XYZ file of C-alpha atoms in Angstrom:
772
model
C 119.373 -67.980 11.087
C 118.447 -67.263 7.504
C 119.151 -70.949 6.535
C 117.042 -72.157 9.453
C 114.173 -69.866 8.369
C 114.388 -71.200 4.771
C 114.444 -74.799 5.973
C 111.408 -74.159 8.185
C 109.619 -72.532 5.210
C 110.436 -75.573 2.994
C 109.107 -77.893 5.703
C 105.947 -75.869 6.124
C 105.283 -75.685 2.459
C 105.993 -79.332 2.021
C 103.620 -80.272 4.831
C 100.869 -78.085 3.287
C 101.455 -79.622 -0.185
C 101.336 -83.130 1.360
C 97.934 -82.376 2.865
C 96.415 -81.962 -0.666
C 94.513 -85.048 -1.767
C 95.224 -86.452 -5.169
C 92.898 -88.817 -7.073
C 90.357 -90.533 -4.813
C 90.042 -94.197 -5.885
C 87.845 -95.527 -3.110
C 85.602 -92.704 -1.898
C 83.792 -94.890 0.592
C 87.008 -94.906 2.687
C 86.603 -91.139 3.157
C 83.085 -91.373 4.639
C 82.468 -90.875 8.372
C 78.921 -92.087 9.136
C 79.207 -90.584 12.614
C 79.109 -87.033 11.078
C 76.220 -85.190 12.836
C 75.617 -87.787 15.550
C 76.644 -85.498 18.470
C 73.183 -84.093 18.781
C 70.330 -83.616 21.248
C 66.823 -82.249 21.116
C 67.794 -78.724 22.146
C 71.001 -78.501 19.865
C 71.265 -80.334 16.526
C 74.633 -80.903 14.976
C 72.901 -83.000 12.340
C 70.519 -85.200 14.259
C 71.846 -88.136 12.248
C 72.709 -91.725 13.242
C 75.263 -94.040 11.739
C 73.537 -95.797 8.799
C 75.018 -99.172 7.836
C 73.020 -99.669 4.683
C 73.101 -99.516 0.873
C 72.032 -96.451 -1.077
C 68.289 -95.920 -0.868
C 67.948 -99.318 0.822
C 64.635 -100.426 2.303
C 66.334 -101.016 5.697
C 69.221 -99.443 7.629
C 71.075 -100.799 10.579
C 72.333 -98.739 13.498
C 73.670 -99.289 16.972
C 71.116 -98.204 19.505
C 72.108 -96.154 22.474
C 68.796 -94.491 23.316
C 65.717 -96.147 24.870
C 63.198 -97.932 22.703
C 60.925 -95.378 21.073
C 63.273 -92.494 21.468
C 63.956 -90.715 18.190
C 67.575 -90.069 19.329
C 68.431 -93.744 18.806
C 72.172 -93.133 18.660
C 74.028 -90.205 20.189
C 77.769 -89.816 20.110
C 78.004 -88.878 23.801
C 76.363 -92.107 24.913
C 78.351 -94.883 26.592
C 76.111 -97.958 26.306
C 74.611 -99.942 23.371
C 71.444 -101.916 24.027
C 71.020 -103.380 20.607
C 71.526 -103.234 16.889
C 68.388 -101.906 15.322
C 66.895 -102.253 11.890
C 65.590 -98.754 11.361
C 63.676 -96.671 8.739
C 63.844 -93.442 10.690
C 64.092 -90.247 8.543
C 64.694 -87.985 11.506
C 64.321 -88.035 15.290
C 61.416 -85.640 15.030
C 59.479 -88.126 12.868
C 60.740 -91.094 14.750
C 60.955 -94.660 13.488
C 58.583 -97.463 12.238
C 58.783 -101.129 11.834
C 61.915 -101.512 13.911
C 63.358 -104.495 15.757
C 66.767 -105.092 17.325
C 69.245 -107.822 17.940
C 71.638 -107.960 20.911
C 74.246 -110.516 22.020
C 74.446 -111.124 25.743
C 76.709 -113.369 27.878
C 76.959 -114.738 31.481
C 73.505 -113.957 32.677
C 70.319 -113.967 30.564
C 68.859 -110.469 30.621
C 66.475 -109.308 27.945
C 65.301 -105.871 29.074
C 66.844 -103.001 27.155
C 68.512 -101.432 30.220
C 69.817 -104.700 31.673
C 71.257 -106.023 28.431
C 72.947 -102.783 27.559
C 76.688 -102.831 27.381
C 79.457 -100.207 27.781
C 81.322 -99.407 24.590
C 83.971 -97.007 23.352
C 84.353 -95.170 20.051
C 87.937 -96.353 20.184
C 86.670 -99.890 19.706
C 84.026 -98.930 17.120
C 84.353 -99.049 13.317
C 81.647 -97.352 11.282
C 81.599 -97.605 7.557
C 78.618 -97.284 5.180
C 78.793 -101.000 4.350
C 80.160 -102.359 7.663
C 79.874 -101.704 11.387
C 81.796 -103.257 14.222
C 81.945 -102.626 17.928
C 83.225 -104.311 21.068
C 80.601 -104.749 23.799
C 82.677 -104.665 26.987
C 80.175 -106.028 29.455
C 79.588 -109.120 27.312
C 83.142 -109.462 25.986
C 81.603 -109.710 22.484
C 82.413 -108.110 19.135
C 79.423 -107.558 16.869
C 79.833 -106.858 13.198
C 77.076 -106.013 10.642
C 77.080 -105.955 6.845
C 73.868 -104.882 5.000
C 72.041 -105.413 1.718
C 68.972 -103.427 0.636
C 66.472 -105.559 2.500
C 68.680 -107.955 4.539
C 71.915 -108.110 6.538
C 74.443 -110.440 7.986
C 75.700 -110.391 11.586
C 79.102 -111.798 12.695
C 79.225 -112.107 16.469
C 82.437 -113.212 18.166
C 81.748 -114.625 21.607
C 84.065 -115.404 24.572
C 84.384 -118.786 26.217
C 81.039 -119.021 27.998
C 78.473 -121.641 28.859
C 75.785 -118.978 28.779
C 75.870 -117.016 25.515
C 72.640 -115.580 24.079
C 71.087 -113.578 21.324
C 68.134 -111.415 22.248
C 65.542 -110.189 19.699
C 63.368 -107.238 20.641
C 60.252 -106.556 18.440
C 59.372 -103.308 20.198
C 56.304 -102.073 21.849
C 53.132 -101.552 19.770
C 51.854 -105.060 19.158
C 54.566 -107.516 18.045
C 55.076 -111.208 17.441
C 57.962 -113.604 17.681
C 58.256 -117.325 17.127
C 61.360 -119.430 17.764
C 61.798 -122.492 15.500
C 64.782 -124.442 17.011
C 64.693 -127.271 14.492
C 65.430 -124.726 11.686
C 67.818 -122.505 13.805
C 65.410 -119.780 13.005
C 63.429 -116.907 14.560
C 60.541 -115.149 12.841
C 58.334 -112.302 13.860
C 56.969 -108.871 13.051
C 56.930 -105.365 14.487
C 54.007 -102.937 14.166
C 55.715 -100.091 15.968
C 55.181 -96.786 14.167
C 54.619 -93.111 14.993
C 51.559 -92.733 12.818
C 49.254 -95.313 14.376
C 46.831 -95.027 11.509
C 48.478 -97.357 9.046
C 46.313 -100.256 7.736
C 47.738 -103.763 7.831
C 51.162 -102.536 8.836
C 53.757 -105.119 9.810
C 57.487 -105.317 9.258
C 58.059 -109.133 9.094
C 61.455 -110.401 9.871
C 63.290 -113.712 9.621
C 66.546 -114.575 11.333
C 68.696 -117.614 10.730
C 71.494 -118.522 13.169
C 74.281 -120.897 12.077
C 74.540 -122.589 15.523
C 71.971 -124.911 17.177
C 70.144 -123.445 20.237
C 70.244 -125.159 23.606
C 67.887 -122.613 25.090
C 64.794 -120.878 23.671
C 62.609 -118.468 25.515
C 60.033 -115.817 24.782
C 59.011 -112.750 26.871
C 56.459 -110.012 27.206
C 57.706 -106.571 28.121
C 55.831 -103.912 29.989
C 56.688 -100.464 31.147
C 57.003 -99.394 34.713
C 57.718 -96.014 36.329
C 59.623 -93.307 34.380
C 63.115 -92.618 35.551
C 64.434 -89.564 33.715
C 64.260 -90.171 29.971
C 63.839 -93.903 30.529
C 61.024 -96.024 31.767
C 61.625 -98.876 34.067
C 61.143 -102.087 32.063
C 59.646 -105.309 33.312
C 60.035 -108.455 31.181
C 57.956 -111.564 31.953
C 58.828 -115.066 30.745
C 56.137 -116.551 28.586
C 55.240 -120.191 28.112
C 56.149 -121.785 24.721
C 58.128 -120.621 21.770
C 55.590 -118.219 20.284
C 54.424 -114.889 21.652
C 51.990 -112.369 20.350
C 51.703 -109.482 22.807
C 52.082 -105.758 23.057
C 55.861 -106.028 23.330
C 57.415 -109.307 22.218
C 60.980 -110.303 22.979
C 62.865 -113.589 22.646
C 66.232 -115.174 23.494
C 68.104 -118.181 22.231
C 71.217 -119.525 23.922
C 74.161 -121.845 23.628
C 77.686 -122.475 24.926
C 80.556 -120.879 23.125
C 84.286 -121.296 22.856
C 86.651 -118.386 23.109
C 86.640 -116.594 19.748
C 83.804 -118.640 18.408
C 81.959 -116.798 15.652
C 78.194 -117.058 15.315
C 76.615 -115.804 12.127
C 73.097 -114.441 11.697
C 71.328 -113.863 8.379
C 68.451 -111.435 8.723
C 65.856 -110.121 6.255
C 62.568 -108.344 6.482
C 59.478 -107.444 4.393
C 56.458 -105.190 4.685
C 54.448 -107.814 2.766
C 54.851 -111.199 4.456
C 57.143 -113.702 6.073
C 57.379 -115.473 2.769
C 58.507 -112.313 1.080
C 61.140 -111.766 3.828
C 62.473 -115.262 2.970
C 62.547 -114.347 -0.725
C 64.432 -111.123 0.085
C 66.960 -113.152 2.102
C 67.546 -115.720 -0.584
C 67.812 -113.121 -3.338
C 70.150 -110.670 -1.521
C 72.318 -112.887 0.587
C 71.812 -116.536 -0.547
C 74.993 -118.468 0.259
C 77.218 -115.383 0.544
C 79.577 -115.289 3.464
C 79.653 -112.256 5.729
C 82.751 -111.061 4.069
C 81.218 -111.368 0.637
C 78.208 -109.297 1.680
C 80.509 -106.618 3.095
C 82.682 -106.524 -0.047
C 79.566 -106.365 -2.366
C 78.267 -103.476 -0.148
C 81.643 -101.746 -0.348
C 81.671 -102.053 -4.163
C 78.115 -100.643 -4.418
C 79.077 -97.677 -2.284
C 82.252 -96.995 -4.207
C 80.342 -97.160 -7.507
C 77.609 -94.847 -6.280
C 79.953 -92.331 -4.675
C 82.353 -92.351 -7.625
C 79.759 -90.491 -9.711
C 81.630 -87.530 -8.435
C 85.437 -87.667 -8.274
C 87.273 -84.919 -6.546
C 90.971 -84.031 -6.212
C 93.056 -81.111 -5.073
C 91.372 -80.440 -1.755
C 92.436 -80.850 1.862
C 91.925 -84.042 3.740
C 89.218 -82.492 5.740
C 87.369 -81.169 2.622
C 87.467 -84.564 0.934
C 86.214 -86.310 4.092
C 83.449 -83.767 4.499
C 82.502 -83.983 0.853
C 82.080 -87.760 0.701
C 80.476 -87.911 4.176
C 77.892 -85.492 3.029
C 77.350 -87.221 -0.277
C 76.878 -90.533 1.679
C 74.208 -88.890 3.810
C 72.319 -87.720 0.763
C 71.916 -91.250 -0.644
C 69.426 -92.768 1.832
C 66.114 -90.894 1.606
C 63.567 -91.380 0.248
C 64.256 -95.045 0.792
C 62.823 -97.932 -1.118
C 59.571 -99.371 0.194
C 59.132 -101.701 -2.784
C 60.190 -105.344 -2.904
C 60.703 -107.892 -5.718
C 58.477 -110.943 -5.371
C 59.199 -114.612 -6.161
C 58.111 -114.126 -9.790
C 60.431 -111.024 -10.109
C 57.624 -108.508 -10.077
C 58.070 -105.121 -8.364
C 55.449 -104.953 -5.560
C 54.898 -102.902 -2.411
C 52.810 -102.666 0.725
C 50.919 -99.451 0.419
C 50.950 -97.014 3.365
C 48.021 -95.253 1.746
C 45.497 -98.185 1.545
C 47.159 -101.052 3.426
C 47.117 -103.432 0.407
C 49.892 -105.142 -1.451
C 50.111 -103.312 -4.816
C 52.228 -103.467 -7.960
C 54.966 -101.018 -8.740
C 57.447 -98.730 -6.992
C 57.088 -97.068 -3.619
C 59.423 -94.823 -1.606
C 59.086 -93.215 1.822
C 60.914 -91.132 4.459
C 61.228 -87.646 3.173
C 59.861 -84.169 3.652
C 59.476 -82.160 0.499
C 59.592 -78.873 2.451
C 63.243 -79.551 3.045
C 64.343 -81.566 0.022
C 62.696 -79.857 -2.945
C 65.374 -77.143 -2.652
C 68.524 -79.122 -3.403
C 68.303 -82.897 -2.809
C 65.927 -83.614 -5.631
C 67.554 -81.194 -8.069
C 70.806 -83.028 -7.289
C 69.251 -86.377 -8.010
C 67.863 -85.048 -11.265
C 71.382 -84.057 -12.306
C 73.568 -86.885 -11.032
C 71.270 -89.826 -10.239
C 68.147 -89.270 -12.447
C 67.451 -93.025 -12.770
C 66.571 -93.336 -9.072
C 64.330 -90.240 -9.214
C 62.581 -91.806 -12.166
C 61.598 -94.620 -9.836
C 60.628 -92.112 -7.169
C 58.353 -90.269 -9.561
C 56.660 -93.645 -10.448
C 56.302 -94.122 -6.744
C 54.510 -90.761 -6.431
C 52.096 -91.909 -9.046
C 51.261 -94.852 -6.840
C 50.950 -92.580 -3.766
C 48.281 -90.543 -5.573
C 46.419 -93.541 -6.997
C 46.297 -95.349 -3.729
C 45.697 -92.413 -1.360
C 44.223 -89.607 -3.441
C 46.960 -87.163 -2.607
C 50.592 -86.624 -3.120
C 52.522 -86.670 0.163
C 54.250 -83.605 1.479
C 55.962 -85.662 4.215
C 55.972 -89.480 4.028
C 56.930 -91.658 6.965
C 55.885 -94.061 5.555
C 52.401 -92.702 4.761
C 50.979 -89.151 4.816
C 52.552 -87.358 7.836
C 51.280 -84.017 9.172
C 54.571 -82.223 9.434
C 55.746 -78.889 7.887
C 53.999 -76.647 5.443
C 53.687 -76.053 1.700
C 52.635 -77.931 -1.336
C 56.173 -78.726 -2.537
C 55.222 -81.958 -4.137
C 54.500 -79.735 -7.109
C 58.181 -78.724 -7.285
C 59.277 -82.364 -6.956
C 57.133 -83.425 -9.847
C 57.784 -80.423 -12.135
C 61.554 -80.356 -11.512
C 61.941 -83.981 -12.640
C 59.956 -83.619 -15.767
C 61.485 -80.223 -16.720
C 64.935 -81.704 -16.356
C 64.122 -84.522 -18.819
C 62.995 -87.542 -16.726
C 60.512 -89.688 -18.516
C 59.121 -93.189 -18.367
C 56.411 -92.751 -15.738
C 52.820 -91.506 -15.855
C 53.238 -87.736 -15.949
C 49.562 -87.215 -16.868
C 48.479 -88.688 -13.559
C 51.005 -86.530 -11.778
C 49.718 -83.415 -13.588
C 46.255 -84.123 -12.290
C 47.731 -84.799 -8.791
C 49.615 -81.497 -8.640
C 46.465 -79.589 -9.716
C 44.337 -81.460 -7.188
C 46.859 -80.548 -4.410
C 46.950 -76.893 -5.386
C 43.180 -76.430 -5.208
C 42.161 -78.567 -2.213
C 43.039 -79.145 1.395
C 43.667 -82.742 2.286
C 44.399 -84.772 5.433
C 47.756 -84.920 7.177
C 49.206 -81.738 5.579
C 48.441 -82.842 2.006
C 47.090 -80.282 -0.453
C 47.033 -76.716 0.820
C 45.791 -75.563 4.189
C 43.991 -72.216 3.824
C 43.540 -72.807 0.074
C 40.149 -71.023 -0.056
C 41.693 -67.845 1.336
C 44.823 -68.124 -0.816
C 42.767 -68.623 -4.081
C 40.525 -65.689 -3.363
C 42.512 -63.124 -1.384
C 45.944 -64.096 -2.831
C 47.396 -64.862 0.626
C 46.589 -66.937 3.701
C 45.419 -64.446 6.392
C 46.893 -64.198 9.839
C 43.636 -63.940 11.774
C 41.780 -67.054 10.592
C 43.488 -69.467 12.928
C 45.857 -70.892 10.306
C 49.391 -70.903 11.673
C 52.483 -69.970 9.680
C 50.279 -68.135 7.229
C 52.799 -65.780 5.596
C 55.184 -68.791 5.073
C 52.374 -70.774 3.466
C 51.602 -67.952 1.108
C 55.217 -67.760 0.040
C 55.607 -71.503 -0.441
C 52.313 -71.727 -2.475
C 53.452 -68.940 -4.744
C 56.590 -70.811 -5.672
C 54.614 -74.017 -6.043
C 52.229 -72.351 -8.380
C 55.173 -71.317 -10.495
C 56.323 -74.982 -10.608
C 52.801 -76.002 -11.784
C 52.726 -73.257 -14.372
C 56.138 -74.340 -15.811
C 55.160 -78.006 -15.818
C 51.871 -77.300 -17.573
C 53.641 -75.171 -20.162
C 56.147 -77.984 -20.792
C 53.281 -80.409 -21.191
C 51.652 -78.195 -23.766
C 48.599 -77.408 -21.639
C 46.436 -74.469 -22.850
C 46.691 -71.005 -21.364
C 43.131 -71.359 -20.082
C 44.335 -74.115 -17.754
C 47.740 -72.866 -16.624
C 47.490 -69.041 -16.574
C 45.839 -69.163 -13.099
C 48.952 -70.635 -11.725
C 51.147 -68.057 -13.446
C 48.975 -65.319 -11.855
C 49.107 -66.900 -8.397
C 52.827 -67.290 -8.524
C 53.061 -63.505 -7.955
C 51.119 -63.817 -4.638
C 54.355 -63.403 -2.753
C 53.873 -59.655 -3.335
C 50.734 -59.681 -1.146
C 52.730 -60.375 1.994
C 55.481 -57.887 1.320
C 55.106 -54.710 3.373
C 56.882 -52.018 1.402
C 56.883 -49.653 4.407
C 59.275 -52.023 6.293
C 60.741 -53.846 3.344
C 60.074 -57.338 4.714
C 57.523 -60.105 4.403
C 54.832 -59.878 7.098
C 51.684 -61.511 8.212
C 48.409 -59.902 6.980
C 44.884 -60.034 8.271
C 41.767 -60.941 6.319
C 40.724 -57.364 5.923
C 44.153 -56.473 4.315
C 45.675 -54.860 7.339
C 49.184 -55.720 8.471
C 49.618 -57.706 11.739
C 50.645 -55.440 14.589
C 52.716 -55.313 16.644
C 55.376 -56.602 14.277
C 58.874 -57.754 15.328
C 60.976 -58.870 12.329
C 63.115 -60.926 14.780
C 60.153 -62.967 16.004
C 60.452 -66.632 15.096
C 57.389 -68.655 14.125
C 53.883 -67.166 14.279
C 53.358 -66.045 10.648
C 56.535 -67.996 9.654
C 57.827 -71.540 9.936
C 60.878 -72.090 12.077
C 62.303 -68.665 11.110
C 61.560 -64.984 11.126
C 60.843 -62.238 8.525
C 64.571 -61.841 7.755
C 64.651 -65.514 6.765
C 61.502 -65.514 4.625
C 61.885 -62.234 2.752
C 63.969 -64.021 0.072
C 61.341 -66.715 -0.587
C 60.241 -65.859 -4.103
C 62.693 -68.345 -5.598
C 61.208 -67.977 -9.031
C 61.264 -64.204 -9.156
C 64.324 -62.634 -7.489
C 64.047 -59.691 -9.889
C 60.528 -59.207 -8.651
C 61.864 -58.955 -5.091
C 64.591 -56.575 -6.278
C 61.934 -54.393 -7.872
C 59.871 -54.380 -4.583
C 63.005 -53.396 -2.695
C 63.628 -50.414 -4.996
C 66.513 -51.710 -7.052
C 69.701 -53.738 -6.940
C 71.608 -51.406 -4.581
C 68.903 -51.504 -1.981
C 68.575 -55.253 -2.479
C 72.297 -55.859 -1.852
C 72.153 -53.650 1.296
C 69.261 -55.808 2.541
C 71.310 -58.940 1.830
C 74.391 -57.546 3.569
C 72.231 -56.663 6.621
C 71.697 -60.421 7.270
C 75.299 -60.627 8.487
C 75.316 -57.285 10.230
C 72.298 -57.728 12.522
C 73.431 -59.610 15.618
C 71.946 -63.060 16.196
C 69.246 -61.780 18.600
C 65.770 -63.258 18.555
C 62.181 -63.214 19.844
C 61.114 -66.675 20.862
C 57.820 -65.680 22.471
C 55.709 -67.657 19.945
C 57.390 -70.865 21.036
C 57.583 -69.992 24.690
C 61.215 -70.928 24.660
C 64.340 -71.292 22.526
C 63.841 -73.992 19.874
C 66.963 -75.729 18.633
C 66.839 -73.836 15.257
C 67.121 -70.557 17.105
C 69.987 -71.759 19.266
C 71.891 -72.955 16.227
C 71.648 -69.526 14.547
C 72.747 -67.842 17.710
C 75.913 -69.920 18.280
C 77.019 -69.707 14.597
C 77.885 -66.027 15.001
C 76.884 -65.172 11.426
C 74.317 -62.593 12.239
C 70.741 -63.510 11.253
C 71.962 -66.036 8.766
C 70.415 -69.368 9.979
C 71.907 -72.042 7.719
C 70.773 -74.792 10.113
C 67.309 -74.524 8.637
C 66.099 -74.508 5.030
C 64.286 -71.196 4.345
C 67.468 -69.093 4.034
C 69.985 -71.590 2.686
C 69.669 -70.205 -0.836
C 70.063 -66.596 0.154
C 73.834 -66.563 -0.173
C 73.460 -67.006 -3.969
C 71.069 -64.074 -4.499
C 73.950 -61.641 -5.063
C 74.100 -63.325 -8.542
C 70.810 -61.496 -9.389
C 72.098 -58.162 -8.108
C 75.433 -57.913 -9.972
C 77.728 -58.641 -7.092
C 78.543 -62.380 -7.515
C 81.804 -62.016 -5.624
C 79.773 -61.640 -2.357
C 78.130 -65.005 -3.114
C 81.545 -66.506 -3.604
C 82.859 -65.151 -0.273
C 79.813 -66.093 1.831
C 79.444 -69.583 0.309
C 83.019 -70.495 0.925
C 82.763 -68.984 4.460
C 79.686 -71.085 5.259
C 81.277 -74.270 3.966
C 84.392 -73.775 6.014
C 82.625 -72.813 9.192
C 79.519 -75.002 9.182
C 80.525 -78.386 7.868
C 83.054 -80.924 8.957
C 83.199 -84.768 8.953
C 82.965 -84.978 12.672
C 80.198 -85.883 15.120
C 79.361 -82.212 15.431
C 79.792 -81.664 11.743
C 76.503 -79.955 10.819
C 74.976 -76.707 12.021
C 71.407 -77.955 12.412
C 69.249 -80.848 11.261
C 70.715 -82.633 8.280
C 67.142 -83.233 7.138
C 67.100 -86.198 4.716
C 70.002 -85.017 2.568
C 68.976 -81.367 2.043
C 71.627 -79.756 4.235
C 74.289 -82.091 2.758
C 72.984 -81.324 -0.809
C 73.650 -77.641 -0.250
C 77.240 -78.478 0.588
C 77.729 -80.823 -2.379
C 76.211 -78.401 -4.844
C 78.234 -75.618 -3.404
C 81.494 -77.651 -3.683
C 80.587 -78.144 -7.368
C 80.461 -74.408 -7.676
C 76.742 -73.889 -8.289
C 73.391 -74.216 -6.565
C 69.723 -74.821 -7.394
C 68.111 -71.670 -6.037
C 64.923 -72.141 -8.186
C 64.797 -75.775 -9.111
C 62.034 -75.459 -11.700
C 63.829 -72.769 -13.633
C 66.289 -75.466 -14.684
C 69.187 -73.149 -13.883
C 71.895 -73.252 -11.301
C 73.269 -70.041 -9.716
C 77.030 -69.863 -9.811
C 79.128 -69.848 -6.676
C 82.721 -70.916 -6.263
C 84.162 -74.410 -6.716
C 85.806 -76.009 -3.665
C 88.356 -78.410 -5.341
C 91.090 -78.032 -7.948
C 89.338 -80.753 -9.999
C 85.946 -82.490 -10.035
C 84.519 -84.887 -12.560
C 80.886 -85.706 -12.448
C 79.867 -88.650 -14.503
C 76.241 -88.506 -15.637
C 73.879 -91.361 -16.295
C 74.118 -90.819 -19.998
C 77.910 -91.324 -19.947
C 78.706 -87.608 -20.377
C 80.999 -85.863 -17.894
C 80.957 -82.454 -16.232
C 84.658 -81.483 -15.674
C 85.292 -78.669 -13.284
C 88.860 -77.389 -13.221
C 90.206 -74.719 -10.853
C 93.886 -75.501 -10.676
C 94.888 -72.472 -8.576
C 92.071 -72.973 -6.204
C 92.925 -72.647 -2.438
C 91.526 -71.464 0.892
C 92.648 -67.999 -0.070
C 91.828 -68.083 -3.803
C 87.987 -68.217 -3.376
C 86.989 -65.695 -5.934
C 86.251 -66.441 -9.622
C 88.598 -64.309 -11.746
C 87.387 -65.811 -15.008
C 85.557 -68.859 -16.347
C 85.371 -70.625 -19.630
C 82.749 -73.205 -20.537
C 83.680 -75.673 -23.259
C 86.586 -73.344 -24.198
C 84.565 -70.180 -24.542
C 84.652 -67.191 -22.142
C 81.621 -67.286 -19.812
C 80.350 -64.162 -18.120
C 76.998 -65.450 -16.884
C 76.041 -65.971 -13.205
C 74.235 -69.267 -13.956
C 74.519 -72.537 -15.714
C 71.692 -74.321 -17.673
C 70.732 -77.845 -16.750
C 70.256 -78.734 -20.368
C 73.819 -77.709 -21.166
C 75.382 -79.531 -18.242
C 73.470 -82.683 -19.071
C 75.237 -82.816 -22.490
C 78.581 -82.817 -20.683
C 80.700 -79.684 -20.116
C 84.172 -78.514 -19.219
C 84.371 -75.613 -16.840
C 87.788 -74.012 -16.441
C 88.172 -71.508 -13.633
C 90.936 -69.042 -12.859
C 90.663 -68.247 -9.141
C 92.012 -65.291 -7.147
C 92.332 -64.052 -3.592
C 90.705 -60.793 -4.760
C 87.234 -60.402 -6.187
C 86.641 -59.579 -9.853
C 84.152 -56.771 -9.665
C 83.589 -56.578 -13.424
C 82.545 -60.178 -14.051
C 78.851 -60.988 -13.905
C 77.668 -57.425 -13.231
C 75.434 -56.943 -16.272
C 71.690 -57.695 -16.154
C 72.260 -60.030 -19.167
C 74.388 -62.199 -16.892
C 71.791 -62.639 -14.249
C 69.815 -65.923 -13.666
C 66.171 -66.424 -14.516
C 63.405 -64.344 -12.920
C 59.770 -64.566 -13.737
C 59.513 -60.786 -13.962
C 61.896 -60.882 -16.858
C 59.963 -63.543 -18.755
C 58.657 -62.400 -22.129
């Protein structure tokens, strides 16, 4: 019996050891683009779709399972695909713009989205960042896609059939298609967008097919009666080979042999058909489908390899690289390179073709917290382009965007463009017009603009020190808290630029406005009326109202720049830690009366079973790190590792709420590195606990951040000791400037917390209240 037990123990230990991943040489092979796709409007497990694209590419490609115009374009529980869509969608809530789709059909020519749809199985689906393939059962066709930044190749394998077709759908908002049989070519444009106020907006496309057509038809589509989520669709054959209608569709046809492969080369442009041709020639040229896929694979491997991990489980490595992949799409490139190799763009702000960089598809309310700080550390060269794009946004539209999709979008609150601009400059990015951006952030801080630009309620905020509850400005307490941090960002930027105190001290003063919505009698942030009285009745578990997609428990940690100031308001570190602990003790109950029903963010908090901790939305994601300011960093280590294990996995239900353009993934990636950007514009990172035994981050300057934790494990989650560049390190933070020079972090991990390390006030991260 003893020998059997020992043998079993050896086998178990050997199995556990085998599950540890060594050096990752091709990180793209660990990515699951389907992570987060098992979502619906009332429960988000990510609200993602499988992106077949290149990092920050202008266009993405995705199979389409939802009806035209539905933001949930691909959901894992669907059984039919109706097309392969070129998409630019940042989230289902913002929806898409400039989209068109391509769909192979056999046997009978059907062009409507419901009729042409085919059953498929995930068992016959391959989804990679650089390649997608699926078998369409109803048509006996395998479709493969390989992308570039502004183009793509299709490889369609047909059965033996005298009636094989390719359908092009330019969507419903005013679209155009022309078939040119003598050139084996289809051209067109889509104007579909969710803004409807864009000037001269067209996504032009050109499609080349390597097989002559024997049939060419154009159609006009109209909507009939609604049946559930879908509308009945009526397609009407049009005369001729050119159609310019509300909803344009086209089909070309030919006979095929069994296993015959038909190739499509596709490109698009927001500028012109001629520019679309230029994009196609530059990015695909004479490359075969396989060459395009291999080039895409190489680009992804190079981009993902900026961070190399080893010594984690298979699931951890998969989750890490799947999350990193998801971070590298938005904001996506809106600029193009013209025939004379000049960088140009169509401007969503003024509708003209302009010189220079342009990006779109991001909401700063989400991404200022971790995505942009991550880019500034690991991929600063792309954010340098993004900052130049913000200069153009301001010059062409008079405002910095707070949400771009692709122009100014009225969604979410805050003036967080200030943090985006300040964070980049404070962390060393140069080579763009920072003086224009300085004027832009000041303009946004002191004015209210259209489509959520500037600051709503700015006249109250600048005079009373808060946005009142009773002046018909929703989410007023949350706005006050966001503006206070944004003012800190402006102050820090102005100081770095050498601006005089007479210009920047007002922002320093306003950065303390978070105090004006803190009710010391209850110890939480609360809405306040114009006369200074507190809003009554008050329920700290009420979502929305004075807050944005959260309640008072979520927003009472929002002074990112002055955690010590919040500790002082609370009465000291002990009381502050008790309040932090309470988040996990209070059951996940809620008051949804403001919304009149349970919004998906509430449901996601409820089902996580982590008390009032609502990681599925951004306002509280940093809270786990605040123990670093209160002398109990081991609690940060416990809760961070707990959240990583419970809330992330490289599966279709792998997120715990909206992924939100890389922000929720960035939290995971930073946390796996062992630190997090609680206050981006402090240029510090709060320490947590590393996930892997080894991680090497290769910076743009060639320096490396090496993170070693050789005895790390699922049990050894606590930092026993740390050395940085060979010297003992007792601080609860790392400085960006130090990391950017390259660093070696050596951890000794333990299954028991070290309650002496990081307990002194001299070890705590930056707080404005401690600034001298």
